[in-house]
Each structure stands twice: as C-alpha cells, then as structure tokens.
Short mmCIF file of C-alpha atoms in Angstrom, two decimals:
data_model
loop_
_atom_site.label_atom_id
_atom_site.label_comp_id
_atom_site.label_asym_id
_atom_site.label_seq_id
_atom_site.Cartn_x
_atom_site.Cartn_y
_atom_site.Cartn_z
CA MET A 1 0.00 0.00 0.00
CA PRO A 2 1.45 3.46 -0.88
CA LYS A 3 2.54 5.74 1.96
CA GLY A 4 1.84 9.46 2.38
CA ARG A 5 4.84 11.69 1.60
CA GLY A 6 7.22 11.67 4.60
CA SER A 7 4.90 9.38 6.54
CA SER A 8 4.71 5.77 7.57
CA ILE A 9 0.90 5.95 7.50
CA PRO A 10 -0.61 4.19 4.50
CA LEU A 11 -2.05 6.78 2.12
CA LEU A 12 -5.49 5.18 2.11
CA ALA A 13 -5.66 5.30 5.92
CA MET A 14 -5.07 9.06 6.12
CA GLU A 15 -8.11 11.17 6.93
CA ILE A 16 -8.84 14.39 5.09
CA GLY A 17 -9.98 17.50 6.94
CA ILE A 18 -10.80 20.75 5.20
CA ARG A 19 -11.22 24.01 7.11
CA TRP A 20 -12.38 27.47 6.13
CA THR A 21 -12.38 30.60 8.29
CA VAL A 22 -14.87 33.38 7.68
CA GLY A 23 -15.95 36.55 9.41
CA ASP A 24 -18.45 39.25 8.62
CA VAL A 25 -17.59 39.59 4.93
CA SER A 26 -19.52 40.68 1.84
CA ASP A 27 -22.13 38.53 0.12
CA CYS A 28 -19.47 37.67 -2.49
CA GLY A 29 -17.32 36.24 0.30
CA PHE A 30 -20.13 33.91 1.37
CA GLU A 31 -20.72 32.89 -2.23
CA ALA A 32 -17.01 32.07 -2.51
CA LEU A 33 -17.27 29.97 0.67
CA ARG A 34 -20.31 28.11 -0.69
CA LEU A 35 -18.63 27.41 -4.03
CA SER A 36 -15.43 26.29 -2.32
CA VAL A 37 -17.26 23.83 -0.06
CA TRP A 38 -19.19 22.43 -3.04
CA GLY A 39 -15.95 22.13 -5.04
CA CYS A 40 -14.25 20.19 -2.25
CA TRP A 41 -17.33 18.01 -1.86
CA GLY A 42 -17.11 17.22 -5.57
CA ILE A 43 -13.52 16.04 -5.12
CA PHE A 44 -13.57 14.32 -1.71
CA GLY A 45 -17.27 13.68 -1.02
CA ALA A 46 -18.09 11.99 2.26
CA ASP A 47 -14.46 10.83 2.62
CA ALA A 48 -13.48 14.18 4.18
CA GLN A 49 -14.45 16.15 7.27
CA TYR A 50 -15.54 19.75 6.66
CA VAL A 51 -15.49 22.63 9.17
CA VAL A 52 -16.16 26.33 8.81
CA CYS A 53 -14.59 28.40 11.61
CA LEU A 54 -16.47 31.61 12.38
CA ASN A 55 -15.40 34.87 13.91
CA SER A 56 -17.34 38.10 14.34
CA LEU A 57 -20.74 36.62 13.40
CA SER A 58 -23.15 33.98 14.64
CA THR A 59 -23.44 30.47 13.30
CA GLU A 60 -27.07 31.12 12.30
CA GLU A 61 -26.15 34.25 10.33
CA ALA A 62 -23.24 32.50 8.59
CA LYS A 63 -25.42 29.54 7.59
CA ASN A 64 -28.14 31.85 6.25
CA ARG A 65 -25.66 33.93 4.24
CA THR A 66 -23.82 30.89 2.87
CA GLY A 67 -26.84 28.98 1.63
CA ILE A 68 -27.25 25.25 1.09
CA LEU A 69 -24.11 23.16 1.52
CA PRO A 70 -23.57 19.47 0.83
CA GLY A 71 -23.18 16.79 3.45
CA PRO A 72 -22.32 17.35 7.08
CA VAL A 73 -20.43 20.63 7.46
CA ARG A 74 -19.45 21.48 11.02
CA TRP A 75 -19.73 25.15 12.06
CA LEU A 76 -17.34 26.20 14.82
CA GLN A 77 -17.50 29.54 16.63
CA THR A 78 -13.86 30.56 17.15
CA ASP A 79 -13.79 34.30 17.84
CA GLN A 80 -13.71 33.87 21.62
CA GLU A 81 -11.01 31.18 21.41
CA LEU A 82 -8.90 33.42 19.21
CA SER A 83 -9.33 36.37 21.56
CA SER A 84 -8.08 34.39 24.55
CA PHE A 85 -5.16 33.11 22.51
CA LEU A 86 -4.13 36.63 21.51
CA ARG A 87 -4.38 37.88 25.11
CA SER A 88 -1.86 35.35 26.43
#
C-alpha cells in the first residue's frame, strides 16, 4: 500500500480534513465559501471532514448567508477562542 509523503501511515488510511475561516464579509465572500465547499465536496465527497470556523458573526447568520451546503459541514464559533489566545 502506498505511503503518504514523509509518513509511515498508509495513504489510504489518512483522513482528510478541510477548514475554512470566515468573518463578517460581503455577500461575495459567502458565495465564494459556498462554491469552495461544493468544489471540495465534488472532489472528496463523504471521505473528508468539513469545518467552517467563524469569527465576528453567529453560526445562524453565517449559515443563512452561505446557503445550502452538501453533506455534514461542522460550524465552529472561534472568535472567543482566538481572543483568549491573543491575550496570552
């Protein structure tokens, strides 16, 4: 079985995770997010994990502005985590 570059883990056993980060951007920014998620879904499908990290807006607002996405996309509120990180 082929190995991942620089890894002893078999390539087929590696998990794929794709992350986006978005804040309070223009409608074009949310369209770009939607198209990017759909594009990745077209390549990796259900074989990947998808997460959208949010700062400066609520999960509900981000979902509404992004529109319909494929499969299970996890939404993660990160603005408070980032703030505490920057304060230390």
